[in-house]
mmCIF file of C-alpha atoms and ligand atoms in Angstrom:
data_model
loop_
_atom_site.group_PDB
_atom_site.id
_atom_site.type_symbol
_atom_site.label_atom_id
_atom_site.label_comp_id
_atom_site.label_asym_id
_atom_site.label_seq_id
_atom_site.Cartn_x
_atom_site.Cartn_y
_atom_site.Cartn_z
ATOM 1 C CA UNK B 11 24.041 -2.839 10.763
ATOM 2 C CA UNK B 12 23.618 -2.052 7.159
ATOM 3 C CA UNK B 13 21.359 0.393 6.219
ATOM 4 C CA UNK B 14 19.708 2.699 3.232
ATOM 5 C CA UNK B 15 20.381 5.984 4.619
ATOM 6 C CA UNK B 16 18.892 9.065 3.027
ATOM 7 C CA UNK B 17 20.391 12.285 4.609
ATOM 8 C CA UNK B 18 18.320 15.148 2.507
ATOM 9 C CA UNK B 19 15.448 14.727 0.219
ATOM 10 C CA UNK B 20 15.871 14.456 -3.661
ATOM 11 C CA UNK B 21 15.265 11.478 -6.265
ATOM 12 C CA UNK B 22 16.081 8.003 -5.251
ATOM 13 C CA UNK B 23 19.854 8.881 -5.858
ATOM 14 C CA UNK B 24 20.179 10.310 -2.317
ATOM 15 C CA UNK B 25 19.790 7.250 -1.009
ATOM 16 C CA UNK B 26 23.165 5.306 -0.040
ATOM 17 C CA UNK B 27 24.133 1.718 1.642
ATOM 18 C CA UNK B 28 25.554 2.692 4.904
ATOM 19 C CA UNK B 29 26.951 1.032 8.473
ATOM 20 C CA UNK B 30 24.980 2.774 11.124
ATOM 21 C CA UNK B 31 23.842 1.952 14.625
ATOM 22 C CA UNK B 32 20.918 -1.094 15.480
ATOM 23 C CA UNK B 33 17.884 0.666 17.014
ATOM 24 C CA UNK B 34 17.414 1.122 20.608
ATOM 25 C CA UNK B 35 14.418 -1.065 21.780
ATOM 26 C CA UNK B 36 12.329 0.658 23.989
ATOM 27 C CA UNK B 37 10.108 -1.597 26.721
ATOM 28 C CA UNK B 38 6.676 -2.063 24.480
ATOM 29 C CA UNK B 39 9.189 -2.717 20.942
ATOM 30 C CA UNK B 40 10.171 -5.399 19.217
ATOM 31 C CA UNK B 41 14.007 -5.333 17.341
ATOM 32 C CA UNK B 42 12.967 -7.243 13.998
ATOM 33 C CA UNK B 43 15.876 -9.040 12.309
ATOM 34 C CA UNK B 44 14.181 -7.974 8.942
ATOM 35 C CA UNK B 45 14.531 -10.307 5.903
ATOM 36 C CA UNK B 46 12.423 -8.399 3.839
ATOM 37 C CA UNK B 47 10.759 -5.145 2.813
ATOM 38 C CA UNK B 48 8.632 -4.025 0.276
ATOM 39 C CA UNK B 49 8.207 -0.616 -1.685
ATOM 40 C CA UNK B 50 4.830 1.885 -2.048
ATOM 41 C CA UNK B 51 3.961 5.110 -3.862
ATOM 42 C CA UNK B 52 4.380 6.462 0.092
ATOM 43 C CA UNK B 53 8.128 5.399 0.574
ATOM 44 C CA UNK B 54 8.948 7.509 -2.931
ATOM 45 C CA UNK B 55 6.833 10.657 -1.329
ATOM 46 C CA UNK B 56 8.970 10.717 1.622
ATOM 47 C CA UNK B 57 12.320 9.674 -0.403
ATOM 48 C CA UNK B 58 11.157 13.154 -2.025
ATOM 49 C CA UNK B 59 9.484 14.749 0.552
ATOM 50 C CA UNK B 60 6.811 15.705 -1.506
ATOM 51 C CA UNK B 61 4.063 16.932 -1.092
ATOM 52 C CA UNK B 62 5.417 19.643 1.064
ATOM 53 C CA UNK B 63 2.832 19.132 3.582
ATOM 54 C CA UNK B 64 4.492 15.580 4.941
ATOM 55 C CA UNK B 65 7.200 17.406 6.047
ATOM 56 C CA UNK B 66 4.526 19.286 8.373
ATOM 57 C CA UNK B 67 3.416 15.490 9.243
ATOM 58 C CA UNK B 68 6.446 13.824 10.864
ATOM 59 C CA UNK B 69 8.829 13.449 7.950
ATOM 60 C CA UNK B 70 10.988 16.284 8.933
ATOM 61 C CA UNK B 71 11.179 20.025 7.753
ATOM 62 C CA UNK B 72 14.570 20.001 5.725
ATOM 63 C CA UNK B 73 15.528 16.336 5.982
ATOM 64 C CA UNK B 74 14.270 13.353 7.191
ATOM 65 C CA UNK B 75 13.868 12.889 10.971
ATOM 66 C CA UNK B 76 14.281 9.353 10.416
ATOM 67 C CA UNK B 77 16.768 8.887 7.510
ATOM 68 C CA UNK B 78 15.878 5.195 7.181
ATOM 69 C CA UNK B 79 12.886 4.823 4.280
ATOM 70 C CA UNK B 80 10.814 2.083 4.349
ATOM 71 C CA UNK B 81 7.381 1.086 6.352
ATOM 72 C CA UNK B 82 6.712 -2.284 5.750
ATOM 73 C CA UNK B 83 8.931 -5.647 6.040
ATOM 74 C CA UNK B 84 9.033 -8.929 7.444
ATOM 75 C CA UNK B 85 11.725 -11.001 9.454
ATOM 76 C CA UNK B 86 12.208 -12.594 12.626
ATOM 77 C CA UNK B 87 12.311 -11.377 16.110
ATOM 78 C CA UNK B 88 15.972 -10.716 17.825
ATOM 79 C CA UNK B 89 14.939 -9.209 20.987
ATOM 80 C CA UNK B 90 11.662 -7.509 22.840
ATOM 81 C CA UNK B 91 11.400 -4.815 25.010
ATOM 82 C CA UNK B 92 10.847 -5.968 29.288
ATOM 83 C CA UNK B 93 6.852 -5.219 28.477
ATOM 84 C CA UNK B 94 6.557 -7.255 25.145
ATOM 85 C CA UNK B 95 4.048 -10.171 25.887
ATOM 86 C CA UNK B 96 3.101 -11.455 22.746
ATOM 87 C CA UNK B 97 6.161 -12.286 20.571
ATOM 88 C CA UNK B 98 9.738 -13.671 21.990
ATOM 89 C CA UNK B 99 12.797 -14.154 20.141
ATOM 90 C CA UNK B 100 13.287 -16.303 17.304
ATOM 91 C CA UNK B 101 9.417 -15.577 16.107
ATOM 92 C CA UNK B 102 8.500 -14.847 12.519
ATOM 93 C CA UNK B 103 5.945 -11.436 12.348
ATOM 94 C CA UNK B 104 5.450 -8.761 9.314
ATOM 95 C CA UNK B 105 3.963 -5.483 9.888
ATOM 96 C CA UNK B 106 4.353 -1.902 9.686
ATOM 97 C CA UNK B 107 6.965 0.012 11.127
ATOM 98 C CA UNK B 108 5.091 3.097 11.592
ATOM 99 C CA UNK B 109 1.463 3.973 13.012
ATOM 100 C CA UNK B 110 -0.785 6.424 11.634
ATOM 101 C CA UNK B 111 0.330 7.419 8.457
ATOM 102 C CA UNK B 112 3.220 6.721 6.169
ATOM 103 C CA UNK B 113 4.547 9.797 5.262
ATOM 104 C CA UNK B 114 7.205 9.363 7.474
ATOM 105 C CA UNK B 115 10.232 7.359 7.066
ATOM 106 C CA UNK B 116 9.758 3.973 8.897
ATOM 107 C CA UNK B 117 13.506 2.374 9.294
ATOM 108 C CA UNK B 118 12.352 -0.437 7.381
ATOM 109 C CA UNK B 119 15.083 -0.860 4.602
ATOM 110 C CA UNK B 120 17.726 -1.996 7.638
ATOM 111 C CA UNK B 121 19.285 -5.281 8.603
ATOM 112 C CA UNK B 122 17.157 -4.107 12.050
ATOM 113 C CA UNK B 123 14.107 -2.152 13.102
ATOM 114 C CA UNK B 124 12.701 -1.485 16.144
ATOM 115 C CA UNK B 125 8.710 -2.000 15.894
ATOM 116 C CA UNK B 126 5.635 -1.150 18.296
ATOM 117 C CA UNK B 127 4.729 -4.716 19.264
ATOM 118 C CA UNK B 128 0.901 -3.735 18.771
ATOM 119 C CA UNK B 129 2.334 -2.942 14.878
ATOM 120 C CA UNK B 130 3.489 -6.685 14.435
ATOM 121 C CA UNK B 131 1.839 -10.029 13.856
ATOM 122 C CA UNK B 132 2.871 -13.537 13.321
ATOM 123 C CA UNK B 133 4.187 -14.180 9.536
ATOM 124 C CA UNK B 134 1.901 -17.101 8.584
ATOM 125 C CA UNK B 135 4.115 -20.674 7.762
ATOM 126 C CA UNK B 136 2.687 -20.509 4.402
ATOM 127 C CA UNK B 137 3.911 -17.400 2.854
ATOM 128 C CA UNK B 138 7.935 -16.720 2.500
ATOM 129 C CA UNK B 139 9.206 -13.192 4.172
ATOM 130 C CA UNK B 140 9.184 -11.479 0.634
ATOM 131 C CA UNK B 141 5.317 -12.062 0.409
ATOM 132 C CA UNK B 142 4.216 -11.286 3.850
ATOM 133 C CA UNK B 143 6.891 -7.879 3.475
ATOM 134 C CA UNK B 144 4.460 -7.276 1.041
ATOM 135 C CA UNK B 145 1.459 -6.695 2.684
ATOM 136 C CA UNK B 146 1.395 -4.894 6.000
ATOM 137 C CA UNK B 147 0.508 -1.005 4.154
ATOM 138 C CA UNK B 148 -1.511 -2.112 0.918
ATOM 139 C CA UNK B 149 -3.487 -5.039 2.462
ATOM 140 C CA UNK B 150 -4.442 -2.634 5.829
ATOM 141 C CA UNK B 151 -5.517 0.171 3.184
ATOM 142 C CA UNK B 152 -7.376 -2.242 1.177
ATOM 143 C CA UNK B 153 -9.075 -3.976 4.333
ATOM 144 C CA UNK B 154 -10.345 -0.968 5.426
ATOM 145 C CA UNK B 155 -11.539 0.315 2.700
ATOM 146 C CA UNK B 156 -13.468 -2.732 1.551
ATOM 147 C CA UNK B 157 -14.354 -4.562 5.412
ATOM 148 C CA UNK B 158 -18.225 -4.156 5.611
ATOM 149 C CA UNK B 159 -18.960 -3.199 2.161
ATOM 150 C CA UNK B 160 -19.216 -5.692 0.430
ATOM 151 C CA UNK B 161 -21.639 -8.229 -0.195
ATOM 152 C CA UNK B 162 -21.566 -11.807 -1.816
ATOM 153 C CA UNK B 163 -22.864 -11.682 -5.458
ATOM 154 C CA UNK B 164 -22.051 -7.838 -5.774
ATOM 155 C CA UNK B 165 -20.086 -6.020 -8.646
ATOM 156 C CA UNK B 166 -17.457 -4.186 -7.578
ATOM 157 C CA UNK B 167 -14.833 -2.982 -10.228
ATOM 158 C CA UNK B 168 -11.434 -2.031 -8.775
ATOM 159 C CA UNK B 169 -9.500 0.678 -11.193
ATOM 160 C CA UNK B 170 -5.587 0.356 -10.834
ATOM 161 C CA UNK B 171 -5.982 -3.813 -10.207
ATOM 162 C CA UNK B 172 -2.687 -4.469 -11.158
ATOM 163 C CA UNK B 173 -0.610 -2.234 -8.405
ATOM 164 C CA UNK B 174 0.840 -3.452 -5.002
ATOM 165 C CA UNK B 175 -2.346 -2.181 -3.248
ATOM 166 C CA UNK B 176 -5.096 -3.424 -5.974
ATOM 167 C CA UNK B 177 -3.596 -7.239 -6.384
ATOM 168 C CA UNK B 178 -4.694 -7.528 -2.641
ATOM 169 C CA UNK B 179 -7.686 -5.729 -3.238
ATOM 170 C CA UNK B 180 -8.472 -7.770 -6.164
ATOM 171 C CA UNK B 181 -8.175 -11.072 -3.907
ATOM 172 C CA UNK B 182 -10.323 -9.457 -0.607
ATOM 173 C CA UNK B 183 -12.699 -8.915 -2.613
ATOM 174 C CA UNK B 184 -13.201 -12.597 -4.295
ATOM 175 C CA UNK B 185 -12.898 -13.700 -0.418
ATOM 176 C CA UNK B 186 -16.228 -11.958 -0.091
ATOM 177 C CA UNK B 187 -17.832 -13.642 -2.859
ATOM 178 C CA UNK B 188 -18.073 -10.970 -4.836
ATOM 179 C CA UNK B 189 -17.897 -10.488 -8.650
ATOM 180 C CA UNK B 190 -14.454 -8.477 -9.331
ATOM 181 C CA UNK B 191 -14.254 -6.227 -12.465
ATOM 182 C CA UNK B 192 -10.453 -4.841 -12.890
ATOM 183 C CA UNK B 193 -8.659 -2.561 -14.940
ATOM 184 C CA UNK B 194 -5.286 -1.762 -15.335
ATOM 185 C CA UNK B 195 -3.173 -1.698 -18.252
ATOM 186 C CA UNK B 196 -2.460 -4.350 -21.010
ATOM 187 C CA UNK B 197 0.594 -6.569 -19.076
ATOM 188 C CA UNK B 198 -1.153 -6.853 -15.960
ATOM 189 C CA UNK B 199 -4.219 -8.818 -17.540
ATOM 190 C CA UNK B 200 -2.563 -12.071 -17.285
ATOM 191 C CA UNK B 201 -1.750 -11.759 -13.943
ATOM 192 C CA UNK B 202 -4.934 -10.146 -12.514
ATOM 193 C CA UNK B 203 -7.488 -13.237 -14.355
ATOM 194 C CA UNK B 204 -4.470 -15.288 -12.499
ATOM 195 C CA UNK B 205 -5.570 -14.018 -9.114
ATOM 196 C CA UNK B 206 -9.467 -14.444 -9.488
ATOM 197 C CA UNK B 207 -10.260 -11.353 -11.398
ATOM 198 C CA UNK B 208 -13.668 -12.494 -13.561
ATOM 199 C CA UNK B 209 -13.487 -9.371 -15.785
ATOM 200 C CA UNK B 210 -10.315 -7.751 -16.627
ATOM 201 C CA UNK B 211 -10.483 -4.003 -18.556
ATOM 202 C CA UNK B 212 -6.972 -2.746 -20.220
ATOM 203 C CA UNK B 213 -7.568 0.787 -19.742
ATOM 204 C CA UNK B 214 -5.595 1.679 -22.952
ATOM 205 C CA UNK B 215 -7.893 0.220 -25.157
ATOM 206 C CA UNK B 216 -11.641 0.355 -23.143
ATOM 207 C CA UNK B 217 -13.028 3.054 -21.227
ATOM 208 C CA UNK B 218 -15.084 1.250 -18.294
ATOM 209 C CA UNK B 219 -16.862 4.788 -17.693
ATOM 210 C CA UNK B 220 -18.476 3.737 -21.123
ATOM 211 C CA UNK B 221 -19.582 0.388 -20.720
ATOM 212 C CA UNK B 222 -23.542 -0.962 -20.051
ATOM 213 C CA UNK B 223 -22.136 -2.513 -16.641
ATOM 214 C CA UNK B 224 -23.188 -0.774 -13.380
ATOM 215 C CA UNK B 225 -21.228 -1.606 -10.217
ATOM 216 C CA UNK B 226 -22.560 -1.457 -6.846
ATOM 217 C CA UNK B 227 -18.750 -0.709 -5.523
ATOM 218 C CA UNK B 228 -16.053 0.973 -7.294
ATOM 219 C CA UNK B 229 -12.190 1.016 -5.541
ATOM 220 C CA UNK B 230 -10.554 4.228 -7.112
ATOM 221 C CA UNK B 231 -7.056 3.723 -6.673
ATOM 222 C CA UNK B 232 -5.745 5.847 -9.264
ATOM 223 C CA UNK B 233 -8.773 8.972 -8.797
ATOM 224 C CA UNK B 234 -7.781 9.914 -12.435
ATOM 225 C CA UNK B 235 -11.650 10.158 -13.910
ATOM 226 C CA UNK B 236 -14.317 12.501 -13.060
ATOM 227 C CA UNK B 237 -16.758 11.866 -10.773
ATOM 228 C CA UNK B 238 -19.685 12.246 -13.026
ATOM 229 C CA UNK B 239 -17.643 9.779 -15.675
ATOM 230 C CA UNK B 240 -17.656 6.886 -12.448
ATOM 231 C CA UNK B 241 -21.276 8.205 -11.719
ATOM 232 C CA UNK B 242 -22.842 6.810 -14.868
ATOM 233 C CA UNK B 243 -21.392 2.673 -14.264
ATOM 234 C CA UNK B 244 -22.010 3.143 -10.282
ATOM 235 C CA UNK B 245 -25.070 1.055 -9.734
ATOM 236 C CA UNK B 246 -27.963 3.714 -8.101
ATOM 237 C CA UNK B 247 -27.111 2.568 -4.425
ATOM 238 C CA UNK B 248 -23.154 1.711 -5.247
ATOM 239 C CA UNK B 249 -20.790 3.052 -3.438
ATOM 240 C CA UNK B 250 -17.397 4.851 -4.633
ATOM 241 C CA UNK B 251 -14.376 4.892 -2.710
ATOM 242 C CA UNK B 252 -11.350 6.575 -3.479
ATOM 243 C CA UNK B 253 -7.415 5.965 -2.414
ATOM 244 C CA UNK B 254 -6.204 9.186 -4.601
ATOM 245 C CA UNK B 255 -2.810 7.654 -5.920
ATOM 246 C CA UNK B 256 -1.204 11.041 -7.459
ATOM 247 C CA UNK B 257 0.723 8.511 -9.779
ATOM 248 C CA UNK B 258 3.855 9.415 -8.602
ATOM 249 C CA UNK B 259 3.471 13.652 -8.780
ATOM 250 C CA UNK B 260 1.881 12.900 -12.402
ATOM 251 C CA UNK B 261 -1.535 14.619 -11.396
ATOM 252 C CA UNK B 262 0.694 17.822 -9.745
ATOM 253 C CA UNK B 263 -0.002 18.633 -6.042
ATOM 254 C CA UNK B 264 3.158 19.681 -5.356
ATOM 255 C CA UNK B 265 1.770 21.394 -2.012
ATOM 256 C CA UNK B 266 -0.663 18.917 -0.354
ATOM 257 C CA UNK B 267 -1.133 16.359 -3.023
ATOM 258 C CA UNK B 268 -3.305 15.786 -5.835
ATOM 259 C CA UNK B 269 -5.943 13.278 -3.347
ATOM 260 C CA UNK B 270 -6.373 15.745 -0.839
ATOM 261 C CA UNK B 271 -8.735 18.605 -3.121
ATOM 262 C CA UNK B 272 -9.835 15.489 -4.591
ATOM 263 C CA UNK B 273 -11.200 14.332 -1.433
ATOM 264 C CA UNK B 274 -12.471 17.299 -0.175
ATOM 265 C CA UNK B 275 -14.438 17.768 -3.495
ATOM 266 C CA UNK B 276 -15.900 14.340 -3.061
ATOM 267 C CA UNK B 277 -17.136 15.190 0.262
ATOM 268 C CA UNK B 278 -18.254 18.441 -0.500
ATOM 269 C CA UNK B 279 -19.758 18.259 -3.549
ATOM 270 C CA UNK B 280 -20.186 15.067 -4.831
ATOM 271 C CA UNK B 281 -22.445 13.908 -7.693
ATOM 272 C CA UNK B 282 -24.109 10.622 -6.277
ATOM 273 C CA UNK B 283 -25.373 9.420 -2.940
ATOM 274 C CA UNK B 284 -23.541 7.206 -1.064
ATOM 275 C CA UNK B 285 -19.752 7.466 -2.012
ATOM 276 C CA UNK B 286 -17.285 7.547 0.313
ATOM 277 C CA UNK B 287 -14.044 9.352 0.425
ATOM 278 C CA UNK B 288 -12.527 7.920 3.777
ATOM 279 C CA UNK B 289 -12.271 4.116 5.545
ATOM 280 C CA UNK B 290 -15.521 3.739 7.530
ATOM 281 C CA UNK B 291 -15.766 2.468 10.721
ATOM 282 C CA UNK B 292 -16.554 -1.167 10.962
ATOM 283 C CA UNK B 293 -18.236 -3.172 13.638
ATOM 284 C CA UNK B 294 -15.166 -5.938 12.765
ATOM 285 C CA UNK B 295 -13.137 -4.980 15.330
ATOM 286 C CA UNK B 296 -10.306 -7.670 14.649
ATOM 287 C CA UNK B 297 -6.731 -6.274 14.336
ATOM 288 C CA UNK B 298 -6.943 -5.930 10.221
ATOM 289 C CA UNK B 299 -3.308 -7.262 10.309
ATOM 290 C CA UNK B 300 -4.565 -10.695 11.727
ATOM 291 C CA UNK B 301 -7.358 -10.960 9.296
ATOM 292 C CA UNK B 302 -4.832 -10.171 6.532
ATOM 293 C CA UNK B 303 -2.890 -13.164 8.368
ATOM 294 C CA UNK B 304 -6.079 -15.301 8.403
ATOM 295 C CA UNK B 305 -6.631 -14.434 4.697
ATOM 296 C CA UNK B 306 -2.755 -15.548 3.252
ATOM 297 C CA UNK B 307 -3.322 -18.990 5.560
ATOM 298 C CA UNK B 308 -6.514 -19.847 3.953
ATOM 299 C CA UNK B 309 -4.692 -19.082 0.505
ATOM 300 C CA UNK B 310 -7.530 -16.583 -0.186
ATOM 301 C CA UNK B 311 -5.040 -14.130 -0.731
ATOM 302 C CA UNK B 312 -1.701 -14.775 -2.280
ATOM 303 C CA UNK B 313 0.665 -11.665 -2.433
ATOM 304 C CA UNK B 314 1.511 -11.524 -5.636
ATOM 305 C CA UNK B 315 5.456 -10.133 -6.445
ATOM 306 C CA UNK B 316 6.431 -8.774 -9.342
ATOM 307 C CA UNK B 317 10.565 -8.513 -8.552
ATOM 308 C CA UNK B 318 13.013 -8.462 -6.165
ATOM 309 C CA UNK B 319 15.975 -6.548 -5.535
ATOM 310 C CA UNK B 320 18.888 -6.995 -2.427
ATOM 311 C CA UNK B 321 19.443 -3.947 -0.259
ATOM 312 C CA UNK B 322 22.012 -2.629 -2.021
ATOM 313 C CA UNK B 323 19.824 -1.663 -4.720
ATOM 314 C CA UNK B 324 16.769 0.072 -2.695
ATOM 315 C CA UNK B 325 17.070 3.473 -5.644
ATOM 316 C CA UNK B 326 16.622 1.002 -8.287
ATOM 317 C CA UNK B 327 13.478 -1.059 -6.847
ATOM 318 C CA UNK B 328 11.832 2.576 -6.367
ATOM 319 C CA UNK B 329 12.795 3.895 -9.446
ATOM 320 C CA UNK B 330 11.069 0.215 -11.342
ATOM 321 C CA UNK B 331 7.963 1.085 -9.112
ATOM 322 C CA UNK B 332 7.563 4.731 -10.386
ATOM 323 C CA UNK B 333 7.852 3.687 -13.992
ATOM 324 C CA UNK B 334 4.486 1.949 -13.638
ATOM 325 C CA UNK B 335 5.454 -2.015 -14.884
ATOM 326 C CA UNK B 336 5.333 -3.516 -11.418
ATOM 327 C CA UNK B 337 2.476 -6.202 -11.851
ATOM 328 C CA UNK B 338 1.797 -6.674 -7.836
ATOM 329 C CA UNK B 339 5.042 -5.526 -5.315
ATOM 330 C CA UNK B 340 7.942 -4.597 -5.311
ATOM 331 C CA UNK B 341 10.576 -6.196 -2.617
ATOM 332 C CA UNK B 342 13.795 -5.599 -1.209
ATOM 333 C CA UNK B 343 15.400 -8.376 0.176
ATOM 334 C CA UNK B 344 17.785 -7.409 3.291
HETATM 335 N N1 NAP Y 410 0.404 0.102 -1.572
HETATM 336 C C1 NAP Y 410 0.331 0.493 -0.171
HETATM 337 O O1 NAP Y 410 1.611 0.137 0.513
HETATM 338 C C2 NAP Y 410 0.165 2.055 -0.219
HETATM 339 C C3 NAP Y 410 0.717 2.901 1.204
HETATM 340 C C4 NAP Y 410 0.003 4.102 1.383
HETATM 341 C C5 NAP Y 410 -0.720 4.901 0.213
HETATM 342 N N2 NAP Y 410 -1.081 4.140 -0.273
HETATM 343 C C6 NAP Y 410 -1.916 4.727 -1.788
HETATM 344 O O2 NAP Y 410 -2.261 3.796 -2.140
HETATM 345 C C7 NAP Y 410 -2.752 3.919 -3.720
HETATM 346 C C8 NAP Y 410 -2.433 2.972 -4.962
HETATM 347 O O3 NAP Y 410 -1.039 2.692 -4.276
HETATM 348 P P1 NAP Y 410 -0.284 1.300 -4.921
HETATM 349 O O4 NAP Y 410 0.326 1.076 -4.350
HETATM 350 O O5 NAP Y 410 -1.464 -0.091 -5.284
HETATM 351 O O6 NAP Y 410 0.416 2.189 -6.065
HETATM 352 P P2 NAP Y 410 0.983 1.431 -7.422
HETATM 353 O O7 NAP Y 410 1.647 -0.347 -7.522
HETATM 354 O O8 NAP Y 410 1.328 2.419 -8.143
HETATM 355 O O9 NAP Y 410 -0.349 0.859 -8.560
HETATM 356 C C9 NAP Y 410 -1.092 1.793 -9.018
HETATM 357 C C10 NAP Y 410 -1.718 1.164 -10.335
HETATM 358 O O10 NAP Y 410 -2.719 2.207 -11.009
HETATM 359 C C11 NAP Y 410 -2.231 1.409 -12.623
HETATM 360 N N3 NAP Y 410 -2.944 3.129 -13.316
HETATM 361 C C12 NAP Y 410 -2.260 3.989 -13.445
HETATM 362 N N4 NAP Y 410 -2.964 4.651 -14.363
HETATM 363 C C13 NAP Y 410 -4.075 4.148 -14.434
HETATM 364 C C14 NAP Y 410 -5.105 4.673 -15.447
HETATM 365 N N5 NAP Y 410 -5.255 5.621 -15.975
HETATM 366 N N6 NAP Y 410 -6.185 3.759 -15.020
HETATM 367 C C15 NAP Y 410 -5.868 2.541 -14.448
HETATM 368 N N7 NAP Y 410 -5.043 2.565 -14.047
HETATM 369 C C16 NAP Y 410 -4.031 2.943 -13.733
HETATM 370 C C17 NAP Y 410 -0.758 1.249 -12.680
HETATM 371 O O11 NAP Y 410 -0.531 0.619 -13.521
HETATM 372 P P3 NAP Y 410 0.535 1.251 -14.803
HETATM 373 O O12 NAP Y 410 0.977 1.864 -14.314
HETATM 374 O O13 NAP Y 410 1.006 0.112 -15.696
HETATM 375 O O14 NAP Y 410 -0.696 2.072 -15.666
HETATM 376 C C18 NAP Y 410 -0.462 0.363 -11.358
HETATM 377 O O15 NAP Y 410 -0.818 -1.006 -11.491
HETATM 378 C C19 NAP Y 410 -1.982 5.298 -3.707
HETATM 379 O O16 NAP Y 410 -2.900 6.446 -3.366
HETATM 380 C C20 NAP Y 410 -1.138 5.521 -2.503
HETATM 381 O O17 NAP Y 410 -0.584 6.825 -2.164
HETATM 382 C C21 NAP Y 410 -0.495 2.748 -0.810
#
């Protein structure tokens, strides 16, 4: 099969299109013929092998253990292991190819990938493979951080709303009946309004921490503001949720990433009352991938795709994401 392969860590230049063997499928696995895969910041981290800590977390010490990048994909089932009960050949599916964290290669940038059955859901019929591939990791992170935290009528600010995760978060919050203020750069404002943001703020023109509005929840994707600035615009019983994007190394953190120290600082010395540094357990135990499928089926969530690249141009797709101009998701078609 054709696949993008990396033999060593480095810039996207290390990625090569090659012919390799199809992955084997275990008894609990599903072999998926990939039609589309998407790009997110952690794919770039693993290609670079930085922050270095990821090499000790399953990515591979000196070179990637799995040479094929990518974790999010959509396609159809080619074959199933003998213990698989939910899927059969021909089914259209989407999901993540890795479980736990995404700081390791998942093999999605290939014609075929083997995925555990429980990491897949049926692809909604009303979205394309490209749209479905844009959702898994971003949608799961957004949902895990928002589920059970937002009430109808509340005011929610999303900082970094125009990227891969933010566009899903905006729509999930709107589906809960809350009011959304979306913060991102000028080129993403029209798109943010089109997906339902009630107010948009261009962070290059206006500092939302100096405004008069008070928010019940701030979902902070770039994590680039001080906690005391953010506390100024948080309602007295509001919640602050940090995701901790390191803006592709721009915030430092070669060894453990810039997010981890910030999470620790937030946990230990937070200046306001109800901030959360990690997803909290929710009483809703519905499989979050199934929740995302249903949100797409009802039209509450429509994945936003900025651009698509063929598999052979995966390095360009990753460079484009890192440049920061993507409004929504960058997708690779296979
Ligand atoms: N999305 C995923 O699937 C995924 C997976 C694992 C982890 N995560 C984590 O989730 C976070 C975000 O991921 P993402 O996919 O949404 O990243 P992304 O697509 O790079 O989006 C980040 C957004 O933040 C904006 N931004 C940059 N500087 C900003 C500033 N100073 N103020 C406000 N907005 C700013 C960017 O816009 P401009 O560049 O135009 O300024 C961009 O729209 C990261 O912590 C990442 O590690 C995401």
